[in-house]
């Protein structure tokens, strides 16, 4: 369920708001195909629900196992049957991999959250599949943006995804099987209430520390009032 944002007394159309900010949500059991926007730097295509896919040479596919508690990576050319969520990334072709997701997380993150690298980036900046664990009553980061798209599968628990800025925000409920696609620069964060949340975000190409260090406007801006 998505709740409408309010701008004064005007209810802003949620669909427009999600389109403006670049967020798409799919309820458990949905069947859809989402493609990178024409303006994106990197191309992906996400297949929500059951799909038989042909993956071309030069591409790869990340997908959730039939048990919804495992993940696989296949290098094209390949043919796969995906039941929950599969994302084809163009122009990246690491070796085949698979993993069960039973051991929990291994890396402390922020606000009591923790993560595990299910499929780490082969080289800095490459795509990566992560596991994010959020205990009850926390937030994943403060409100933030990413430079590349995120395709997220909700594996266990419940929470909320908050998208937008200022008074123009949408809260979307997350439950097992929900898929959420966040385009680059989509302002968002996740929250939990009484329940924990575990999700599997695919970073369609990832960020590296040098992104900030080599940023001419960030590094070339010197605040007058800084003490
Ligand atoms: Fe995020």
Coordinates of C-alpha atoms and ligand atoms in Angstrom, one line a residue:
X1 CA 0.0 0.0 0.0
X2 CA 1.2 3.5 -0.8
X3 CA 0.1 6.5 1.2
X4 CA -0.4 9.8 -0.5
X5 CA 1.8 12.8 0.2
X6 CA 0.2 16.0 1.2
X7 CA 1.2 19.5 0.0
X8 CA -0.8 21.8 2.2
X9 CA -4.3 20.7 1.7
X10 CA -3.7 19.2 -1.7
X11 CA -3.2 15.5 -2.1
X12 CA -0.4 15.1 -4.6
X13 CA -1.0 12.2 -7.0
X14 CA 1.2 9.4 -5.8
X15 CA 1.8 8.0 -9.2
X16 CA 3.1 11.3 -10.5
X17 CA 5.3 11.6 -7.4
X18 CA 6.9 8.2 -7.8
X19 CA 7.5 9.0 -11.5
X20 CA 9.1 12.3 -10.7
X21 CA 11.5 10.8 -8.2
X22 CA 12.0 7.5 -10.0
X23 CA 10.5 4.8 -7.8
X24 CA 8.4 1.8 -8.7
X25 CA 6.9 -0.7 -6.4
X26 CA 5.4 -4.1 -7.2
X27 CA 3.3 -6.0 -4.7
X28 CA 4.0 -9.7 -4.0
X29 CA 2.6 -11.8 -6.9
X30 CA 3.0 -9.0 -9.5
X31 CA 4.2 -9.7 -13.0
X32 CA 6.0 -6.9 -14.8
X33 CA 9.1 -5.9 -16.7
X34 CA 11.0 -2.7 -15.8
X35 CA 13.7 -1.3 -18.0
X36 CA 16.4 1.3 -17.3
X37 CA 15.3 4.8 -18.4
X38 CA 16.7 6.0 -21.6
X39 CA 18.7 8.6 -19.7
X40 CA 20.5 6.0 -17.5
X41 CA 24.2 5.4 -17.7
X42 CA 23.9 1.7 -17.3
X43 CA 21.3 -0.7 -18.8
X44 CA 19.2 -3.2 -16.8
X45 CA 16.0 -5.0 -17.3
X46 CA 14.1 -6.3 -14.2
X47 CA 11.6 -9.2 -14.6
X48 CA 9.2 -9.2 -11.7
X49 CA 7.3 -12.5 -11.1
X50 CA 7.6 -15.7 -13.2
X51 CA 9.6 -15.3 -16.5
X52 CA 11.5 -17.6 -18.8
X53 CA 14.5 -15.6 -20.0
X54 CA 17.2 -15.8 -22.6
X55 CA 20.3 -13.9 -21.5
X56 CA 22.5 -12.8 -24.4
X57 CA 26.3 -13.2 -24.5
X58 CA 27.9 -10.2 -22.9
X59 CA 25.1 -9.8 -20.3
X60 CA 24.4 -11.5 -17.0
X61 CA 21.4 -12.1 -14.9
X62 CA 21.0 -11.9 -11.1
X63 CA 18.0 -13.7 -9.8
X64 CA 16.3 -15.0 -6.6
X65 CA 16.1 -18.8 -6.2
X66 CA 12.7 -20.6 -6.3
X67 CA 12.8 -20.9 -2.5
X68 CA 13.0 -17.1 -2.2
X69 CA 16.0 -17.6 0.2
X70 CA 18.9 -18.0 -2.3
X71 CA 20.4 -16.0 -5.1
X72 CA 22.0 -16.9 -8.4
X73 CA 24.1 -15.2 -11.0
X74 CA 24.3 -16.6 -14.6
X75 CA 26.5 -15.3 -17.4
X76 CA 25.1 -15.2 -20.8
X77 CA 24.4 -16.9 -23.1
X78 CA 22.0 -18.6 -20.8
X79 CA 18.4 -19.6 -20.5
X80 CA 16.8 -19.4 -17.0
X81 CA 13.4 -19.8 -15.4
X82 CA 12.9 -17.2 -12.7
X83 CA 10.0 -17.3 -10.3
X84 CA 10.4 -14.2 -8.2
X85 CA 12.8 -11.5 -9.6
X86 CA 15.5 -11.6 -12.2
X87 CA 17.6 -8.6 -13.3
X88 CA 19.6 -8.6 -16.5
X89 CA 22.6 -6.3 -16.5
X90 CA 24.0 -5.4 -19.9
X91 CA 27.7 -5.5 -20.6
X92 CA 28.9 -7.3 -17.5
X93 CA 29.7 -11.0 -17.5
X94 CA 31.2 -12.5 -14.3
X95 CA 31.3 -16.2 -13.7
X96 CA 28.2 -18.1 -12.6
X97 CA 27.6 -18.1 -8.8
X98 CA 25.0 -19.2 -6.4
X99 CA 24.5 -18.8 -2.7
X100 CA 22.0 -19.8 0.0
X101 CA 20.9 -17.1 2.4
X102 CA 20.8 -18.8 5.8
X103 CA 23.8 -17.5 7.6
X104 CA 22.7 -13.9 8.1
X105 CA 24.8 -10.8 7.8
X106 CA 28.5 -10.3 8.4
X107 CA 29.2 -6.6 8.1
X108 CA 27.9 -4.0 10.6
X109 CA 26.2 -1.1 8.9
X110 CA 24.4 2.0 10.2
X111 CA 21.7 2.4 12.9
X112 CA 22.0 -1.2 14.0
X113 CA 21.5 -2.5 10.5
X114 CA 24.0 -5.0 9.0
X115 CA 24.8 -6.4 5.6
X116 CA 26.4 -9.2 3.7
X117 CA 28.0 -9.2 0.2
X118 CA 26.1 -12.0 -1.5
X119 CA 27.9 -11.4 -4.8
X120 CA 30.6 -8.7 -4.3
X121 CA 31.7 -6.4 -7.1
X122 CA 34.4 -8.2 -9.1
X123 CA 36.2 -4.8 -9.5
X124 CA 35.5 -1.5 -7.9
X125 CA 32.3 0.0 -9.3
X126 CA 31.0 -3.3 -10.7
X127 CA 27.4 -4.5 -9.9
X128 CA 26.9 -6.2 -6.6
X129 CA 24.2 -8.1 -4.9
X130 CA 23.8 -7.4 -1.2
X131 CA 21.8 -8.6 1.8
X132 CA 20.5 -5.9 4.2
X133 CA 19.2 -6.8 7.6
X134 CA 17.3 -4.1 9.5
X135 CA 16.2 -4.8 13.1
X136 CA 12.9 -3.4 14.4
X137 CA 12.6 0.3 15.1
X138 CA 15.4 1.7 12.9
X139 CA 16.1 3.4 9.6
X140 CA 18.5 2.5 6.9
X141 CA 20.6 5.6 6.6
X142 CA 19.1 9.0 6.6
X143 CA 17.3 10.1 3.5
X144 CA 19.7 9.6 0.6
X145 CA 20.3 9.1 -3.2
X146 CA 22.5 6.7 -5.2
X147 CA 24.3 7.3 -8.4
X148 CA 23.0 4.0 -9.9
X149 CA 19.8 2.1 -9.9
X150 CA 18.7 -0.3 -7.1
X151 CA 16.5 -3.3 -7.7
X152 CA 15.4 -4.6 -4.3
X153 CA 13.6 -7.9 -3.3
X154 CA 12.0 -8.0 0.1
X155 CA 12.8 -11.4 1.5
X156 CA 11.6 -11.4 5.1
X157 CA 9.7 -9.1 7.6
X158 CA 8.0 -5.8 7.2
X159 CA 9.0 -2.1 6.8
X160 CA 8.4 1.0 4.8
X161 CA 10.2 2.7 1.9
X162 CA 10.0 6.5 2.0
X163 CA 10.5 8.3 -1.3
X164 CA 10.5 12.0 -2.2
X165 CA 11.6 15.2 -0.7
X166 CA 10.2 17.8 1.8
X167 CA 6.4 17.6 1.9
X168 CA 6.3 15.6 -1.3
X169 CA 6.9 12.1 0.2
X170 CA 5.4 8.8 -0.4
X171 CA 5.5 5.9 2.1
X172 CA 5.2 2.4 0.7
X173 CA 4.7 -0.8 2.7
X174 CA 7.3 -3.5 2.2
X175 CA 6.4 -7.2 2.8
X176 CA 8.0 -10.5 1.6
X177 CA 7.9 -10.6 -2.2
X178 CA 7.6 -6.9 -2.7
X179 CA 10.0 -5.6 -5.4
X180 CA 11.1 -2.0 -5.4
X181 CA 13.0 -0.3 -8.2
X182 CA 14.8 2.9 -7.4
X183 CA 16.2 4.9 -10.3
X184 CA 19.5 6.8 -9.9
X185 CA 19.1 9.9 -7.7
X186 CA 15.8 8.8 -6.3
X187 CA 15.6 10.2 -2.7
X188 CA 14.7 7.4 -0.3
X189 CA 15.3 5.5 2.8
X190 CA 13.8 2.4 4.5
X191 CA 12.3 2.2 8.0
X192 CA 11.1 -0.6 10.3
X193 CA 8.5 -0.6 13.0
X194 CA 7.8 -3.5 15.3
X195 CA 9.2 -6.1 12.8
X196 CA 12.6 -6.6 11.3
X197 CA 13.2 -6.4 7.6
X198 CA 15.6 -8.3 5.3
X199 CA 16.0 -7.4 1.7
X200 CA 18.3 -8.1 -1.2
X201 CA 19.3 -5.0 -3.1
X202 CA 21.1 -5.3 -6.5
X203 CA 23.3 -2.3 -7.2
X204 CA 23.2 -1.9 -11.0
X205 CA 26.9 -0.9 -10.9
X206 CA 28.1 0.3 -7.5
X207 CA 29.6 3.4 -5.9
X208 CA 33.2 3.7 -4.8
X209 CA 34.9 6.2 -2.4
X210 CA 36.6 8.0 -5.3
X211 CA 33.2 9.1 -6.5
X212 CA 33.3 11.7 -3.8
X213 CA 37.0 12.3 -3.8
X214 CA 37.1 13.0 -7.5
X215 CA 33.9 15.2 -7.5
X216 CA 35.0 18.6 -8.8
X217 CA 32.0 20.5 -7.2
X218 CA 32.2 18.8 -3.8
X219 CA 36.0 19.1 -3.6
X220 CA 36.1 22.5 -5.2
X221 CA 33.6 24.1 -2.9
X222 CA 35.0 25.8 0.2
X223 CA 32.4 27.0 2.8
X224 CA 32.9 30.5 3.9
X225 CA 31.5 29.9 7.4
X226 CA 33.3 26.7 8.1
X227 CA 35.1 26.9 11.4
Ligands
LIG1 FE1 19.5 3.3 -0.5

